[in-house]
Short mmCIF file of C-alpha atoms and ligand atoms in Angstrom, two decimals:
data_model
loop_
_atom_site.label_atom_id
_atom_site.label_comp_id
_atom_site.label_asym_id
_atom_site.label_seq_id
_atom_site.Cartn_x
_atom_site.Cartn_y
_atom_site.Cartn_z
CA MET A 1 24.56 42.20 124.75
CA ALA A 2 26.77 44.76 123.01
CA PRO A 3 24.66 46.86 120.64
CA PHE A 4 27.22 46.71 117.80
CA SER A 5 28.55 43.51 116.25
CA ARG A 6 30.03 42.33 112.97
CA HIS A 7 28.53 39.69 110.68
CA ASP A 8 30.31 38.64 107.48
CA GLY A 9 32.60 41.64 107.85
CA THR A 10 29.85 44.22 108.10
CA LEU A 11 28.76 46.20 111.15
CA TYR A 12 25.32 45.84 112.69
CA CYS A 13 23.51 47.80 115.38
CA GLU A 14 21.20 45.27 117.01
CA ASP A 15 19.88 43.44 113.91
CA ALA A 16 20.09 46.35 111.48
CA SER A 17 23.09 46.67 109.16
CA LEU A 18 24.79 50.05 109.06
CA GLU A 19 25.08 49.68 105.27
CA ALA A 20 21.30 49.49 105.07
CA ILE A 21 20.83 52.42 107.45
CA ALA A 22 23.18 54.56 105.35
CA ALA A 23 21.37 53.50 102.15
CA THR A 24 17.97 54.40 103.63
CA TYR A 25 18.76 57.59 105.51
CA GLY A 26 21.92 58.88 103.82
CA THR A 27 25.08 60.07 105.54
CA PRO A 28 26.10 61.41 107.95
CA THR A 29 23.53 59.82 110.27
CA TYR A 30 23.50 59.22 114.01
CA LEU A 31 21.99 55.93 115.11
CA TYR A 32 21.10 54.73 118.58
CA SER A 33 20.30 51.26 119.87
CA ARG A 34 17.09 51.43 121.86
CA SER A 35 17.86 48.28 123.80
CA ALA A 36 21.32 49.53 124.81
CA ILE A 37 19.75 52.68 126.26
CA GLU A 38 17.11 50.65 128.08
CA THR A 39 19.67 48.17 129.39
CA ALA A 40 21.88 50.91 130.84
CA PHE A 41 18.92 52.59 132.53
CA LEU A 42 17.64 49.29 133.89
CA ASP A 43 21.15 48.53 135.19
CA TYR A 44 20.91 51.66 137.33
CA GLN A 45 17.37 50.81 138.36
CA SER A 46 18.15 47.25 139.44
CA ALA A 47 21.38 48.23 141.20
CA LEU A 48 19.37 50.78 143.21
CA SER A 49 16.23 48.72 143.71
CA ASP A 50 16.87 48.01 147.40
CA ILE A 51 17.22 51.65 148.45
CA PRO A 52 15.05 54.74 147.89
CA HIS A 53 16.29 56.32 144.68
CA LEU A 54 15.55 58.48 141.67
CA ILE A 55 17.52 58.27 138.44
CA CYS A 56 17.40 61.64 136.71
CA TYR A 57 18.80 61.19 133.20
CA ALA A 58 20.95 64.23 132.28
CA VAL A 59 19.07 65.53 129.24
CA LYS A 60 22.10 67.39 127.87
CA ALA A 61 23.82 64.10 126.99
CA ASN A 62 21.24 63.43 124.28
CA SER A 63 17.98 65.33 124.27
CA ASN A 64 16.22 63.69 121.32
CA LEU A 65 12.52 63.37 122.19
CA ALA A 66 12.38 59.68 121.29
CA ILE A 67 15.20 58.91 123.72
CA LEU A 68 13.58 60.97 126.48
CA ASN A 69 10.34 59.13 125.79
CA VAL A 70 11.98 55.69 126.05
CA LEU A 71 13.45 56.68 129.41
CA ALA A 72 10.21 58.30 130.63
CA GLN A 73 8.41 55.03 129.89
CA LEU A 74 10.88 53.24 132.14
CA GLY A 75 10.10 55.68 134.95
CA ALA A 76 13.14 57.92 134.64
CA GLY A 77 13.39 61.33 136.19
CA PHE A 78 15.35 64.02 134.37
CA ASP A 79 18.12 66.50 135.14
CA VAL A 80 17.58 69.66 133.09
CA VAL A 81 19.66 72.81 132.76
CA SER A 82 17.48 75.09 130.63
CA LEU A 83 13.89 75.91 129.79
CA GLY A 84 14.43 74.16 126.47
CA GLU A 85 15.39 70.93 128.20
CA LEU A 86 12.49 71.25 130.64
CA GLU A 87 9.97 71.69 127.82
CA ARG A 88 11.50 68.77 125.93
CA VAL A 89 10.92 66.55 128.94
CA VAL A 90 7.28 67.66 129.11
CA VAL A 91 6.75 67.11 125.36
CA ALA A 92 8.40 63.67 125.58
CA GLY A 93 6.00 62.58 128.31
CA GLY A 94 8.38 62.94 131.26
CA ASP A 95 6.99 63.52 134.74
CA PRO A 96 7.86 67.05 136.01
CA SER A 97 7.62 65.82 139.59
CA LYS A 98 10.76 63.76 138.84
CA VAL A 99 12.73 66.68 137.38
CA VAL A 100 15.71 68.34 139.04
CA PHE A 101 16.88 71.66 137.63
CA SER A 102 20.65 72.23 137.62
CA GLY A 103 22.82 75.03 136.26
CA VAL A 104 24.54 78.19 137.51
CA GLY A 105 22.43 80.68 135.57
CA LYS A 106 18.72 79.88 135.73
CA THR A 107 16.67 82.87 134.62
CA THR A 108 13.49 83.97 136.37
CA THR A 109 11.48 82.81 133.34
CA GLU A 110 13.00 79.35 133.66
CA MET A 111 12.44 79.18 137.41
CA GLN A 112 8.86 80.43 137.08
CA ARG A 113 7.96 77.72 134.57
CA ALA A 114 9.62 75.08 136.74
CA LEU A 115 7.62 76.31 139.74
CA ASP A 116 4.41 76.14 137.70
CA LEU A 117 5.23 72.55 136.76
CA ASN A 118 5.95 71.60 140.39
CA ILE A 119 9.33 70.11 139.65
CA ARG A 120 11.02 67.90 142.17
CA CYS A 121 13.94 70.16 143.11
CA PHE A 122 15.95 73.26 142.19
CA ASN A 123 19.67 72.58 142.47
CA ILE A 124 20.86 76.00 143.65
CA GLU A 125 24.37 77.20 142.88
CA SER A 126 24.68 80.62 144.56
CA GLU A 127 23.19 82.87 147.23
CA ALA A 128 21.91 85.30 144.59
CA GLU A 129 20.09 82.51 142.81
CA LEU A 130 18.58 81.26 146.07
CA LEU A 131 17.22 84.72 146.87
CA SER A 132 15.88 85.20 143.38
CA LEU A 133 14.00 81.89 143.57
CA ALA A 134 12.66 82.78 147.03
CA GLU A 135 11.26 86.04 145.72
CA LEU A 136 9.61 84.31 142.77
CA ALA A 137 8.09 81.55 144.88
CA ASN A 138 6.90 84.07 147.43
CA GLY A 139 5.21 86.13 144.69
CA ALA A 140 3.54 83.02 143.33
CA GLY A 141 2.40 81.95 146.79
CA CYS A 142 4.20 78.61 146.60
CA VAL A 143 7.13 76.88 148.25
CA ALA A 144 10.18 75.99 146.16
CA PRO A 145 11.93 72.70 146.98
CA ILE A 146 15.67 73.31 146.96
CA SER A 147 19.00 71.59 147.20
CA ILE A 148 22.32 73.42 147.46
CA ARG A 149 24.99 72.30 145.01
CA VAL A 150 28.11 71.79 147.03
CA ASN A 151 31.50 72.07 145.45
CA PRO A 152 33.39 69.39 147.40
CA ASP A 153 36.81 70.41 146.00
CA VAL A 154 37.47 66.93 144.67
CA ASP A 155 39.70 66.19 141.70
CA ALA A 156 37.70 64.01 139.33
CA GLY A 157 40.85 63.23 137.32
CA THR A 158 39.16 64.05 134.03
CA HIS A 159 39.62 66.59 131.20
CA PRO A 160 39.79 70.15 132.65
CA TYR A 161 36.82 71.30 130.49
CA ILE A 162 34.56 68.64 131.99
CA SER A 163 35.85 68.78 135.55
CA THR A 164 33.47 70.68 137.77
CA GLY A 165 34.15 69.82 141.41
CA LEU A 166 37.28 71.86 142.13
CA ARG A 167 37.23 75.13 144.10
CA GLU A 168 38.43 77.01 141.02
CA ASN A 169 35.40 75.86 138.96
CA LYS A 170 32.31 78.06 138.62
CA PHE A 171 29.99 75.38 139.98
CA GLY A 172 28.35 75.08 143.37
CA VAL A 173 29.38 76.68 146.67
CA ASP A 174 31.80 75.51 149.34
CA VAL A 175 30.53 73.62 152.36
CA ALA A 176 30.67 76.61 154.71
CA LEU A 177 28.54 78.77 152.43
CA ALA A 178 26.20 75.86 151.74
CA ARG A 179 25.54 75.61 155.49
CA GLN A 180 24.63 79.30 155.61
CA LEU A 181 22.38 78.99 152.57
CA TYR A 182 20.52 76.09 154.22
CA GLN A 183 19.88 78.29 157.23
CA ILE A 184 18.52 81.07 155.00
CA ALA A 185 16.34 78.53 153.16
CA ASP A 186 15.13 76.96 156.37
CA GLU A 187 13.98 80.30 157.71
CA HIS A 188 12.30 81.41 154.48
CA THR A 189 8.63 80.52 154.17
CA ALA A 190 8.85 80.17 150.37
CA LEU A 191 11.81 77.76 150.40
CA ASN A 192 11.93 74.14 151.47
CA PRO A 193 15.41 72.57 151.75
CA VAL A 194 14.85 68.96 150.66
CA GLY A 195 18.23 67.79 149.46
CA VAL A 196 21.90 68.41 148.79
CA ASP A 197 23.71 67.85 145.51
CA CYS A 198 27.02 67.91 143.71
CA HIS A 199 28.40 67.00 140.30
CA ILE A 200 32.15 66.78 140.13
CA GLY A 201 32.73 66.14 136.45
CA SER A 202 32.21 63.78 133.58
CA GLN A 203 33.92 60.68 132.14
CA ILE A 204 35.21 59.72 135.60
CA GLU A 205 36.95 56.36 135.60
CA GLU A 206 37.45 55.71 139.32
CA THR A 207 35.04 55.36 142.22
CA ALA A 208 37.27 57.24 144.70
CA PRO A 209 36.26 60.80 143.69
CA PHE A 210 32.57 59.84 143.96
CA VAL A 211 33.10 58.36 147.42
CA GLU A 212 35.02 61.42 148.54
CA SER A 213 32.20 63.71 147.39
CA LEU A 214 29.53 61.50 148.94
CA GLU A 215 31.36 61.61 152.27
CA CYS A 216 31.59 65.38 152.05
CA LEU A 217 27.83 65.63 151.43
CA LEU A 218 27.04 63.15 154.22
CA ASP A 219 29.09 65.20 156.69
CA LEU A 220 27.08 68.25 155.75
CA VAL A 221 23.78 66.37 156.06
CA HIS A 222 24.75 65.28 159.58
CA ASP A 223 25.92 68.73 160.52
CA LEU A 224 22.61 70.21 159.32
CA ARG A 225 20.68 67.68 161.40
CA THR A 226 22.33 69.09 164.52
CA ILE A 227 20.78 72.46 163.74
CA GLY A 228 17.38 70.94 162.99
CA ILE A 229 17.53 70.86 159.20
CA ARG A 230 16.63 67.38 157.94
CA LEU A 231 17.29 66.71 154.26
CA GLN A 232 15.56 63.90 152.41
CA HIS A 233 17.87 63.25 149.50
CA ILE A 234 21.48 63.28 148.36
CA ASP A 235 22.02 63.93 144.66
CA LEU A 236 25.48 62.89 143.54
CA GLY A 237 25.13 64.17 139.97
CA GLY A 238 26.35 62.21 136.97
CA GLY A 239 29.84 61.56 135.73
CA LEU A 240 30.36 57.82 135.42
CA GLY A 241 32.74 57.22 132.52
CA VAL A 242 32.43 54.85 129.59
CA ASN A 243 34.93 52.88 127.53
CA TYR A 244 35.92 54.89 124.43
CA GLN A 245 39.39 53.44 123.91
CA ALA A 246 40.86 51.33 126.69
CA GLU A 247 39.31 53.01 129.71
CA THR A 248 38.13 50.73 132.48
CA PRO A 249 35.45 52.65 134.38
CA PRO A 250 33.52 50.71 137.01
CA SER A 251 30.34 49.08 135.78
CA ILE A 252 27.07 50.78 136.71
CA HIS A 253 26.51 48.00 139.21
CA ASP A 254 29.92 48.36 140.90
CA TYR A 255 29.66 52.15 140.99
CA VAL A 256 26.25 52.01 142.65
CA ALA A 257 27.40 49.28 145.06
CA VAL A 258 30.20 51.52 146.34
CA LEU A 259 27.76 54.38 146.92
CA LYS A 260 25.20 52.17 148.66
CA GLU A 261 27.88 50.92 151.05
CA ARG A 262 28.38 54.51 152.29
CA LEU A 263 24.67 55.24 152.45
CA GLN A 264 23.57 52.36 154.65
CA ASP A 265 21.01 53.22 157.33
CA GLN A 266 20.99 56.87 156.36
CA ALA A 267 17.27 57.16 155.59
CA LEU A 268 18.22 59.28 152.59
CA GLU A 269 17.03 58.91 149.04
CA LEU A 270 19.87 58.67 146.50
CA VAL A 271 19.40 60.77 143.38
CA LEU A 272 21.77 60.29 140.42
CA GLU A 273 22.02 62.31 137.20
CA PRO A 274 23.72 59.98 134.72
CA GLY A 275 23.97 61.06 131.10
CA ARG A 276 26.92 59.59 129.23
CA SER A 277 26.77 56.17 130.89
CA ILE A 278 23.20 55.70 129.62
CA VAL A 279 23.55 56.79 126.00
CA ALA A 280 27.21 57.02 124.86
CA GLU A 281 27.83 53.41 123.91
CA ALA A 282 24.35 53.03 122.40
CA GLY A 283 25.20 55.43 119.58
CA ALA A 284 27.34 55.76 116.46
CA LEU A 285 27.75 58.28 113.67
CA ILE A 286 27.91 56.87 110.13
CA THR A 287 29.90 58.89 107.65
CA GLU A 288 31.09 58.34 104.08
CA VAL A 289 34.64 58.73 102.83
CA LEU A 290 34.47 61.49 100.22
CA TYR A 291 38.12 61.53 99.19
CA LEU A 292 41.42 59.98 100.11
CA LYS A 293 44.28 62.43 100.13
CA PRO A 294 47.66 60.86 100.77
CA THR A 295 50.39 63.48 101.19
CA ALA A 296 54.10 63.25 101.86
CA ASP A 297 53.48 63.68 105.61
CA LYS A 298 50.03 62.29 106.28
CA HIS A 299 47.24 60.24 104.81
CA PHE A 300 43.95 62.13 105.09
CA ALA A 301 40.56 60.47 104.75
CA ILE A 302 38.11 63.30 104.10
CA VAL A 303 34.65 62.29 105.26
CA ASP A 304 31.23 63.91 105.04
CA ALA A 305 30.85 64.35 108.83
CA ALA A 306 32.72 67.14 110.55
CA MET A 307 33.38 68.91 113.84
CA ASN A 308 30.00 70.62 113.60
CA ASP A 309 28.36 67.16 113.73
CA LEU A 310 30.64 65.68 116.41
CA LEU A 311 32.61 68.27 118.36
CA ARG A 312 34.23 66.11 121.04
CA PRO A 313 37.49 65.29 119.19
CA ALA A 314 38.06 68.95 118.26
CA LEU A 315 37.03 70.42 121.62
CA TYR A 316 38.50 67.94 124.10
CA SER A 317 40.93 65.98 121.93
CA ALA A 318 38.53 63.14 122.71
CA TRP A 319 39.34 59.76 121.21
CA GLN A 320 36.44 57.82 119.69
CA ASP A 321 36.85 54.54 117.89
CA ILE A 322 36.40 54.66 114.10
CA GLN A 323 35.55 51.47 112.29
CA PRO A 324 35.00 50.69 108.63
CA VAL A 325 31.33 49.71 108.28
CA THR A 326 32.38 46.86 105.99
CA LEU A 327 35.88 45.43 106.21
CA GLN A 328 37.79 45.48 102.91
CA ASP A 329 40.80 43.49 101.76
CA GLY A 330 43.84 45.50 100.82
CA GLU A 331 46.71 47.49 102.19
CA SER A 332 46.22 49.20 105.52
CA HIS A 333 47.38 52.80 105.95
CA VAL A 334 47.37 55.16 108.87
CA TRP A 335 44.73 57.83 108.31
CA ASP A 336 43.70 61.12 109.84
CA VAL A 337 39.93 61.13 109.50
CA VAL A 338 38.95 64.75 108.85
CA GLY A 339 35.82 66.66 107.88
CA PRO A 340 35.21 69.26 105.17
CA ILE A 341 35.21 72.26 107.55
CA CYS A 342 37.75 75.00 107.05
CA GLU A 343 39.57 74.53 110.36
CA THR A 344 42.65 72.50 111.17
CA GLY A 345 40.84 71.39 114.31
CA ASP A 346 38.22 69.68 112.18
CA PHE A 347 39.19 66.08 112.75
CA LEU A 348 37.25 63.07 114.01
CA GLY A 349 40.21 60.82 114.66
CA LYS A 350 43.95 60.82 114.03
CA ASN A 351 46.39 58.04 113.16
CA ARG A 352 43.86 55.29 112.55
CA ALA A 353 45.10 52.20 110.72
CA MET A 354 42.46 51.06 108.22
CA VAL A 355 42.04 49.68 104.73
CA LEU A 356 40.08 52.45 103.02
CA SER A 357 38.72 53.34 99.59
CA GLN A 358 36.76 56.34 98.40
CA GLY A 359 33.04 55.82 99.03
CA ASP A 360 33.55 53.53 102.04
CA LEU A 361 31.39 54.04 105.10
CA LEU A 362 32.91 54.60 108.53
CA SER A 363 31.23 54.34 111.90
CA ILE A 364 32.35 56.61 114.73
CA MET A 365 31.59 54.71 117.90
CA GLY A 366 30.53 55.92 121.34
CA ALA A 367 28.67 58.81 119.75
CA GLY A 368 25.36 58.54 121.61
CA ALA A 369 26.33 61.10 124.25
CA TYR A 370 27.31 64.72 123.57
CA GLY A 371 27.23 64.05 119.83
CA PHE A 372 24.13 65.41 118.16
CA GLY A 373 23.41 67.56 121.21
CA MET A 374 26.58 69.59 120.65
CA ALA A 375 26.11 69.84 116.88
CA SER A 376 25.96 73.22 115.19
CA ASN A 377 25.37 74.63 111.73
CA TYR A 378 28.94 75.92 111.40
CA ASN A 379 29.95 76.35 107.75
CA SER A 380 26.19 76.34 107.03
CA ARG A 381 26.01 72.58 107.29
CA PRO A 382 22.52 71.19 107.99
CA ARG A 383 22.28 69.03 111.08
CA VAL A 384 22.25 65.33 110.29
CA ALA A 385 19.57 62.64 110.60
CA GLU A 386 19.06 60.58 113.76
CA VAL A 387 17.75 57.01 113.71
CA MET A 388 16.66 54.71 116.51
CA VAL A 389 17.27 51.00 116.01
CA GLN A 390 15.02 48.42 117.59
CA GLY A 391 15.89 44.87 116.54
CA GLU A 392 15.88 44.98 112.75
CA THR A 393 13.54 47.96 112.65
CA THR A 394 14.76 51.51 112.25
CA HIS A 395 12.86 54.70 113.04
CA LEU A 396 13.77 58.18 111.88
CA ILE A 397 13.75 60.12 115.17
CA GLY A 398 15.43 63.28 113.91
CA LYS A 399 15.03 64.54 110.34
CA ARG A 400 18.05 65.78 108.43
CA GLU A 401 17.76 69.57 108.26
CA ASN A 402 17.13 70.96 104.82
CA LEU A 403 18.94 73.96 103.42
CA SER A 404 16.12 76.48 103.79
CA GLU A 405 15.91 75.65 107.50
CA LEU A 406 19.41 77.03 107.82
CA TRP A 407 18.24 80.57 107.22
CA GLN A 408 14.53 80.44 108.05
CA ARG A 409 15.05 82.51 111.21
CA GLU A 410 17.09 85.18 109.47
CA VAL A 411 15.69 88.38 108.03
CA ILE A 412 16.95 90.76 105.38
CA PRO A 413 15.61 94.23 106.40
CA SER A 414 12.96 95.33 103.90
CA GLY A 415 14.21 97.39 100.98
CA GLU A 416 17.64 95.78 101.18
CA THR A 417 17.07 92.79 98.93
CA SER A 418 18.41 94.35 95.73
N1 LLP B 501 24.55 66.64 136.13
C1 LLP B 501 25.14 67.83 135.88
C2 LLP B 501 24.83 68.94 136.78
C3 LLP B 501 26.01 67.98 134.80
O1 LLP B 501 26.58 69.16 134.58
C4 LLP B 501 26.26 66.87 133.96
C5 LLP B 501 27.17 67.00 132.82
C6 LLP B 501 25.63 65.65 134.23
C7 LLP B 501 24.78 65.57 135.34
C8 LLP B 501 25.82 64.43 133.40
O2 LLP B 501 27.13 63.96 133.42
P1 LLP B 501 27.51 62.58 132.69
O3 LLP B 501 26.86 61.45 133.45
O4 LLP B 501 27.03 62.66 131.30
O5 LLP B 501 29.00 62.54 132.79
N2 LLP B 501 30.34 67.66 126.59
C9 LLP B 501 31.23 66.89 127.44
C10 LLP B 501 30.57 66.49 128.73
C11 LLP B 501 30.02 67.66 129.52
C12 LLP B 501 29.29 67.24 130.78
C13 LLP B 501 28.60 68.40 131.38
N3 LLP B 501 27.81 68.08 132.53
C14 LLP B 501 31.75 65.71 126.65
O6 LLP B 501 31.40 65.56 125.49
O7 LLP B 501 32.57 64.93 127.15
#
């Protein structure tokens, strides 16, 4: 069941009205449907139930503790890219033995903590990183489980900023170098090569690039077997797209089915790192129209949310649906929905036909992924509240920042206050 629906002209998330959420928690506020998150995760789980698998939710998509906790309760593993994300998983009750650690620049502090926690796998992105981990593990008298992130040189057909699987991108290593790194790892007593991974990009709408990457990884796995290196898992990363506007990405089920077809009889565990496809459509950002400003060229609706709260439109020209929370009668105009920040790039949506009045509430849809997680305090704007909806119940899962929190970490050197 879709998490958002309209009754008597007003928008609901599950059984909670967005009007009521705005009245209780103020605006702007992010809200997330718990059941939509659970349903997406369970879709992955049931599609994969007949093969060995591990679903490692990509924490960067939405790292709120309550969301991590919901997923941990369902048995999720986690893909982390920083010490902060790793500690969040621990605090949220996630199981470190189901954690994979990605990223091109893991520090020794990060790797040490991950070793202490006995994480499932380090996804290694360079020779220097491999050697650094080997030295650490050796010093600690333990063996680090590793996977090499292969850059399969596949065009994911997505926005250049979120495309990661081309040779020119900073991610992973090419197949030839990967082979050499596996040999180094195999010979090193403090390294255990357990898997291979890739991640070719995000918001991918076709299955072909995934299949191409999977075939590239399978070729490498077979090649390694001939030199006596037997890997146990293939991690295909995340990247499955969602429907923001009129995109038609494969369903979770169809995507997994295509992968399983290629994996038959391989005796390999399939690891996936989905982020967006689990949380994006579960979330929305409610904002209030502060002022309407019709000009000779454009109609601007100035709202209380801005690019610091939801960066995707400004950064990637991303299109997210914007709906009036309650439909009004009247004349429709075409609006640019913009925030109060002093940047021309501060827009949430352009050319949206709506009937609007000052004080109306708008809901920016598809905001569960890469929304709050990419928020900043730019223009000294406190970060907004986050609410989880469960049926008709709402829980505050992220408090709105207060003003003093904006500068609590800053210090005026003594003697300089007057
Ligand atoms: N694994 C790795 C190694 C990743 O780098 C990512 C995302 C994922 C998994 C999860 O990908 P997903 O399933 O969410 O597509 N901020 C951008 C998206 C950046 C994605 C970065 N990496 C946006 O708002 O569109």
